[in-house]
Coordinates of C-alpha atoms in Angstrom, one line a residue:
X1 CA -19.8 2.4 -0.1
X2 CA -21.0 3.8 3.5
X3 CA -22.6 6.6 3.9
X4 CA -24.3 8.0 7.3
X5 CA -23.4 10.3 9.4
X6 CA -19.9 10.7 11.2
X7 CA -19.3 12.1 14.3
X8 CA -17.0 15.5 14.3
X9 CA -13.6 14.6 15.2
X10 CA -11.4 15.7 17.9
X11 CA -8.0 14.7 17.4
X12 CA -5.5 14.5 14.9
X13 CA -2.8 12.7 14.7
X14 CA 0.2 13.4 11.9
X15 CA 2.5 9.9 10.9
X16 CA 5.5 10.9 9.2
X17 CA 7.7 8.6 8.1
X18 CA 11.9 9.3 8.2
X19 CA 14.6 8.1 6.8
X20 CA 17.5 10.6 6.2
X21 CA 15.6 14.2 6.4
X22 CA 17.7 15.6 8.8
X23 CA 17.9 19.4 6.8
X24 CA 14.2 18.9 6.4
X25 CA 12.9 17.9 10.1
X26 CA 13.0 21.6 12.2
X27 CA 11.1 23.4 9.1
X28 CA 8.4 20.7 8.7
X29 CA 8.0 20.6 12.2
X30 CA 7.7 24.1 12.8
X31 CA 5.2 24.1 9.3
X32 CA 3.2 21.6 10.9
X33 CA 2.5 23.2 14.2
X34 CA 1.4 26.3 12.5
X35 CA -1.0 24.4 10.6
X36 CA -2.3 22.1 13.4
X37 CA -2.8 25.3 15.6
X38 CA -4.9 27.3 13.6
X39 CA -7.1 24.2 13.3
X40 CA -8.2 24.4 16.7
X41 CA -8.1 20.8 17.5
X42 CA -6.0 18.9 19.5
X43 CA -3.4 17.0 17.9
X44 CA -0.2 15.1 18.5
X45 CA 2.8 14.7 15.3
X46 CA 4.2 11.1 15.2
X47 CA 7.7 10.9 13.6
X48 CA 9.0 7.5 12.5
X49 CA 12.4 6.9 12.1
X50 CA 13.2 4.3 9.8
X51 CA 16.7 3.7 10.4
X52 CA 18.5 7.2 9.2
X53 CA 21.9 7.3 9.0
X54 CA 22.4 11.1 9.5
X55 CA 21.5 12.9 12.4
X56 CA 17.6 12.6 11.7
X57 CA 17.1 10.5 15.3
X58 CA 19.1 13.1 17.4
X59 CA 16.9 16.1 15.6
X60 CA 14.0 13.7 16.7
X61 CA 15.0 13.8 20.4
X62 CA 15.7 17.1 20.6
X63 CA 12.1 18.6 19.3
X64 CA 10.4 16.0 21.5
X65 CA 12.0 17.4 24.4
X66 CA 10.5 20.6 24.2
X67 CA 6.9 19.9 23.0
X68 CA 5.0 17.2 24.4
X69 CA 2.6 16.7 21.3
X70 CA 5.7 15.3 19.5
X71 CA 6.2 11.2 19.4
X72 CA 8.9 9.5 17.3
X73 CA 9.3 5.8 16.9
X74 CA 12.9 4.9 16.3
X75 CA 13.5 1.8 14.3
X76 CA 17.0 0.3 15.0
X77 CA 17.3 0.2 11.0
X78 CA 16.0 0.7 7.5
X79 CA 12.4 -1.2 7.2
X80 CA 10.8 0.2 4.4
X81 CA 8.4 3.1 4.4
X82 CA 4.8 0.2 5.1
X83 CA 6.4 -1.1 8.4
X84 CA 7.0 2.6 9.1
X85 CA 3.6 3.7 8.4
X86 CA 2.2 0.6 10.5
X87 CA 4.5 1.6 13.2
X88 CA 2.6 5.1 13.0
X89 CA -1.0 4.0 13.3
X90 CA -0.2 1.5 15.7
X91 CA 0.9 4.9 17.9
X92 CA -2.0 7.0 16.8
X93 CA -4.7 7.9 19.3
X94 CA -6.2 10.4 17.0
X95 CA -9.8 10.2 15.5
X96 CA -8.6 11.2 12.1
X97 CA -4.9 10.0 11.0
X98 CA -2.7 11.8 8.5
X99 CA 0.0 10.5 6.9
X100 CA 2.4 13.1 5.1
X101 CA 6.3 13.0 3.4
X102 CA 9.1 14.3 5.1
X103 CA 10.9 15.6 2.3
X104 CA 9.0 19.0 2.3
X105 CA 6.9 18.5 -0.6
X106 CA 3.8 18.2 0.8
X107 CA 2.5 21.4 2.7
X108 CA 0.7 21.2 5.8
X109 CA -1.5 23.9 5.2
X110 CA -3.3 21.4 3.2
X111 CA -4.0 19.4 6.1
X112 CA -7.5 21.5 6.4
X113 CA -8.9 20.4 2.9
X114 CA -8.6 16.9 4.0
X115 CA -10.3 18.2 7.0
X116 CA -13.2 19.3 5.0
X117 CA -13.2 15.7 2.8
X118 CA -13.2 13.6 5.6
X119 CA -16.4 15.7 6.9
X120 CA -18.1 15.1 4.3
X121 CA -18.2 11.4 5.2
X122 CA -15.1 10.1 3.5
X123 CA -13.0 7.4 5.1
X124 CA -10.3 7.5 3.2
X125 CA -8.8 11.2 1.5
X126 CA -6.0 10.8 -1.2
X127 CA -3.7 13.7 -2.1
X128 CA -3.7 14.5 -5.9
X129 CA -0.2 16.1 -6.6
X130 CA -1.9 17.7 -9.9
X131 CA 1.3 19.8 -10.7
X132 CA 3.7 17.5 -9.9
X133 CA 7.3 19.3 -9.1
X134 CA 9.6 15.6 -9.7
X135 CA 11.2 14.7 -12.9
X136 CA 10.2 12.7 -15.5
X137 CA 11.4 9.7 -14.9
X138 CA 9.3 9.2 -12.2
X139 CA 6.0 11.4 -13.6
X140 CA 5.7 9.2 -16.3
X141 CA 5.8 5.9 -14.5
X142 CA 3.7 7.4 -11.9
X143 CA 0.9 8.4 -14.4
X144 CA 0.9 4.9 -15.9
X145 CA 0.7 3.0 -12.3
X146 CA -2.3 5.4 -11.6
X147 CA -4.1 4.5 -15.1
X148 CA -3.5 0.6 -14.3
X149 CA -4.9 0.7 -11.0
X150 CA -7.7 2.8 -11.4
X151 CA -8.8 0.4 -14.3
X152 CA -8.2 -2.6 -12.8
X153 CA -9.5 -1.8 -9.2
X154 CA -12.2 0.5 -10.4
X155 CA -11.4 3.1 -8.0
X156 CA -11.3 6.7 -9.6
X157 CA -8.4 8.4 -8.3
X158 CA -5.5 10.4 -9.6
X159 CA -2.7 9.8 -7.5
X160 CA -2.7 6.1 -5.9
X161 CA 1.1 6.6 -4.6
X162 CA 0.9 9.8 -2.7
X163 CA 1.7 10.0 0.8
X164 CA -0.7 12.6 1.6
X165 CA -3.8 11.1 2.9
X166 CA -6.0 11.4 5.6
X167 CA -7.7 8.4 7.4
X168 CA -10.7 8.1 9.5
X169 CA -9.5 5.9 12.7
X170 CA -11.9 2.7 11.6
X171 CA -10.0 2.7 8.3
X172 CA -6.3 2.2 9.9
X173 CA -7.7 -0.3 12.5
X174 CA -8.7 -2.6 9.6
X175 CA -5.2 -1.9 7.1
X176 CA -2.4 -4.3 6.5
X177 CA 0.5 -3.3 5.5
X178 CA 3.9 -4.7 5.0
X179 CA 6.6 -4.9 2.2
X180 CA 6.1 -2.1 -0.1
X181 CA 2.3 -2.6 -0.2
X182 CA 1.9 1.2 0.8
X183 CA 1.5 2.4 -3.0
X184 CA -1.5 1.1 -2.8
X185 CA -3.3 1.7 0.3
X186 CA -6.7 2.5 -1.9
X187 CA -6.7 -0.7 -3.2
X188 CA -6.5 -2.4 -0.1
X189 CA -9.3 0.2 2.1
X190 CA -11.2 -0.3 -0.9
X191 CA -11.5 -3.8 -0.4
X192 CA -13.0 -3.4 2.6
X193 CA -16.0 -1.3 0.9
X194 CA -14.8 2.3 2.6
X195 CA -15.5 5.6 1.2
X196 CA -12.6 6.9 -0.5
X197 CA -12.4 10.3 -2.5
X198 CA -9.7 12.9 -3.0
X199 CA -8.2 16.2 -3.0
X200 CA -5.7 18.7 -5.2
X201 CA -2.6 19.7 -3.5
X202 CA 0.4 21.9 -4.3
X203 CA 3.2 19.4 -4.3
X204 CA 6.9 21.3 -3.5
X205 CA 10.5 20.6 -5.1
X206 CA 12.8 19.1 -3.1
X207 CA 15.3 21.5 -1.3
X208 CA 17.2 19.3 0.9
X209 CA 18.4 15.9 0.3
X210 CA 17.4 13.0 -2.3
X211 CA 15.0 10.7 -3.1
X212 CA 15.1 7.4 -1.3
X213 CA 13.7 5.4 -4.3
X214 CA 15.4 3.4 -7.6
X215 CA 15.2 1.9 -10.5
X216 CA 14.1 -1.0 -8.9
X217 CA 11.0 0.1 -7.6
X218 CA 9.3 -0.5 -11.4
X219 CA 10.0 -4.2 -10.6
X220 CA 8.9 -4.0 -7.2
X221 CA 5.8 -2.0 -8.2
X222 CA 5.0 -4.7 -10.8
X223 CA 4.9 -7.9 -8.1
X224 CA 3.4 -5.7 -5.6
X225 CA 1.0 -5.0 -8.5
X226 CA 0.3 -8.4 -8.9
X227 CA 0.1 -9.1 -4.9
X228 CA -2.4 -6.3 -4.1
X229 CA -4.8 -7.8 -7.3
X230 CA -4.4 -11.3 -5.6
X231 CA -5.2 -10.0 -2.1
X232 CA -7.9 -8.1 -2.7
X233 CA -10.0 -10.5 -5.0
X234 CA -8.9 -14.2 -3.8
X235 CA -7.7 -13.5 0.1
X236 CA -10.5 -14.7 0.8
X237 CA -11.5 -17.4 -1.2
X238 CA -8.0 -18.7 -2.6
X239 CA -9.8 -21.9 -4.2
X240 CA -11.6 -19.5 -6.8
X241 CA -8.1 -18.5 -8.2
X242 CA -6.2 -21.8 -7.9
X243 CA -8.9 -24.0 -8.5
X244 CA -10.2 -22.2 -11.5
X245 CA -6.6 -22.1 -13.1
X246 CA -6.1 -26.0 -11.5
X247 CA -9.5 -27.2 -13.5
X248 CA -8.4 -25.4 -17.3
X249 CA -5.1 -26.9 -16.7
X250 CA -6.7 -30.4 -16.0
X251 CA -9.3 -30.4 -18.4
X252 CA -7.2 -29.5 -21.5
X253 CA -4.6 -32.0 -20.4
X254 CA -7.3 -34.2 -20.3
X255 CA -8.6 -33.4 -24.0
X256 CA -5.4 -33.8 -25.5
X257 CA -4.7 -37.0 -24.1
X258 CA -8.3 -38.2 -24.7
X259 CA -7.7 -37.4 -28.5
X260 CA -4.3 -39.0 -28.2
X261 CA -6.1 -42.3 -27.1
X262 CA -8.9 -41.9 -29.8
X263 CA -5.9 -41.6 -32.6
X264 CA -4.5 -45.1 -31.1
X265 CA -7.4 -46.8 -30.7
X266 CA -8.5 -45.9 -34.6
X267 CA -4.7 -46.0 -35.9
X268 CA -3.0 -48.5 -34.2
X269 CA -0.6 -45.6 -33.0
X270 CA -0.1 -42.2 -32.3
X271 CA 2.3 -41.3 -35.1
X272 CA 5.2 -38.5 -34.0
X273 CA 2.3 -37.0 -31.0
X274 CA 4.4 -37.8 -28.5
X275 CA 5.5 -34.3 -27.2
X276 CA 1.2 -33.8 -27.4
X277 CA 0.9 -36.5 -24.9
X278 CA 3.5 -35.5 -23.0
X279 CA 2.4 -32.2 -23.2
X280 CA -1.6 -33.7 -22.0
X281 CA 0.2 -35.8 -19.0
X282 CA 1.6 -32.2 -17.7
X283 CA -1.3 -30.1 -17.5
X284 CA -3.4 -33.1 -15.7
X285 CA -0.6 -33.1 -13.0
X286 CA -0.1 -28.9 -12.9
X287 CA -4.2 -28.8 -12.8
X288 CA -4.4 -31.6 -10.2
X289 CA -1.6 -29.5 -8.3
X290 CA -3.6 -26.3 -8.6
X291 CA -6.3 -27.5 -7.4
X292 CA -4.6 -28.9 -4.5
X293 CA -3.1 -25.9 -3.8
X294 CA -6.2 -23.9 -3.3
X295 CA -7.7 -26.8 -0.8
X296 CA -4.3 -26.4 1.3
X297 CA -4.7 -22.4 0.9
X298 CA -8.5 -22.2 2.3
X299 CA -7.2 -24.6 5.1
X300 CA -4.2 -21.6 5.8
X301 CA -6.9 -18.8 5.3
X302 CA -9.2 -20.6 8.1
X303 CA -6.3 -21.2 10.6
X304 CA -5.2 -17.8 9.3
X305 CA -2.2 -16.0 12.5
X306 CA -0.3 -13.6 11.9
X307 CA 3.5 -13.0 11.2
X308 CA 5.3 -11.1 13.7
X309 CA 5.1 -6.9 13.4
X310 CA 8.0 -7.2 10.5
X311 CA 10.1 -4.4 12.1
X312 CA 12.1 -3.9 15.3
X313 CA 12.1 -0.4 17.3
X314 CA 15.0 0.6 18.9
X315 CA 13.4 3.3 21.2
X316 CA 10.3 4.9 21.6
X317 CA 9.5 9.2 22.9
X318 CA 6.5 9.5 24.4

């Protein structure tokens, strides 16, 4: 990974995404401007929005008002937290970009040890809740997602879901985003051959409000799972993955029907093998499918454009 040296940064800019924090907003914001004060750098706090239904906007309005280091991005509905995050860093002027909760868990006094990581020449700085304050049903989970993905990306980290991070800019000018893709955000700035390290942080109960995520985020987490291994070894060269697949595929199916045609030619017939020559005929045409399939995707990833932003904002406070 890079090493070298980095120049000192200036500016910081906090993305905080929303949704339904209304009880939580004033303290976290008055938290947070303690913290970034006694850093002695300037700084500006980017809240986005992401479609509450409670009075989270209005609370939003009202604090930017009074303090023009304050931004929100207000989405005109519920996006998901990546497209709120994106949002963010798409507003960020900032050298170094931090990304925090809004729930009051995470404390922004611990803003200044990712201060010190990222001055040490990391690009990217993940929070480690060590003494996680949530129950388990979602401890448990979380420690198996984080032993999966440290063993199949090879990146040694504790905590591949927290919020808590810090960014160098570089590293958010190269990050996409979108779906629910921001569990694993190390993955992806791995890919790209960043430094990435980490850092123990107190993680808080929950006082006010609820947890925005289900049940179904173990499914979700599973294709996204899948997704994220796909993107960040075949984005590239989708050929290797289909046409690999497409050529085992075609040459089995063409080893069973070549000893199908060896049994007629010394038999006279093939006997009850018919479902094993059926089975030949369907791999040929699934491998010659495959393989066709990776031609068309390297012809997509060439002419690559993108999708629109995947979000729509609904007003902005600058």
């Amino acid at each position: 990974m890079r090493r070298g040296a980095w120049a000192i940064p200036k500016k910081i800019s906090v993305v905080i995404p929303v949704y339904d924090e209304e009880e939580n907003l004033v303290p976290l914001y008055s938290d947070l401007k303690e913290a970034l004060q006694a850093l002695g750098m300037d700084y500006e706090i980017i809240f986005v929005d992401d479609g509450s239904t409670d009075k989270s906007s209005i609370i939003l309005e009202d604090l930017h008002q009074n303090d023009d280091t304050l931004k929100a991005v207000l989405f005109r509905g519920n996006f998901g937290k990546a497209a709120a995050l994106t949002a963010g860093f798409k507003e960020a002027t900032g050298d170094v970009v931090i990304t925090m909760d809004g729930d009051l868990q995470d404390d922004p006094e611990e803003i200044s040890k990712f201060m010190a990581r990222i001055q040490e020449g990391f690009d990217l700085v993940s929070g480690w809740k060590y003494r996680r304050k949530d129950p388990l049903s979602k401890t448990i989970p979380s420690k198996i997602f984080n032993t999966v993905m440290a063993l199949f990306t090879g990146i040694k980290i504790h905590d591949f879901n927290c919020g808590f991070k810090a960014y160098r800019r570089e590293v958010i000018e190269e990050l996409e985003i979108y779906g629910e893709l921001h569990r694993f955000i190390p993955a992806l700035v791995g890919q790209k051959r960043f430094r990435i390290g980490e850092v123990k942080i107190e993680h808080h109960p929950r006082k006010f409000g609820r947890t925005k995520y289900g049940i179904d985020r173990f499914l979700k987490g599973f294709l996204d799972f899948m997704t994220v291994m796909f993107v960040t070894r075949y984005t590239l060269r989708p050929s290797h993955f289909f046409g690999m697949t497409g050529l085992i595929f075609f040459v089995t199916g063409f080893l069973i029907n070549l000893y199908i045609t060896y049994i007629r030619i010394t038999t006279g017939s093939i006997g009850h093998r018919f479902p094993l020559l059926m089975l030949g005929i369907l791999l040929i045409i699934l491998g010659f499918q495959l393989f066709s399939t990776g031609l068309l995707a390297e012809m997509i990833t060439r002419s690559h454009v993108k999708d629109d932003q995947g979000y729509s904002i609904r007003k902005k406070l600058k």
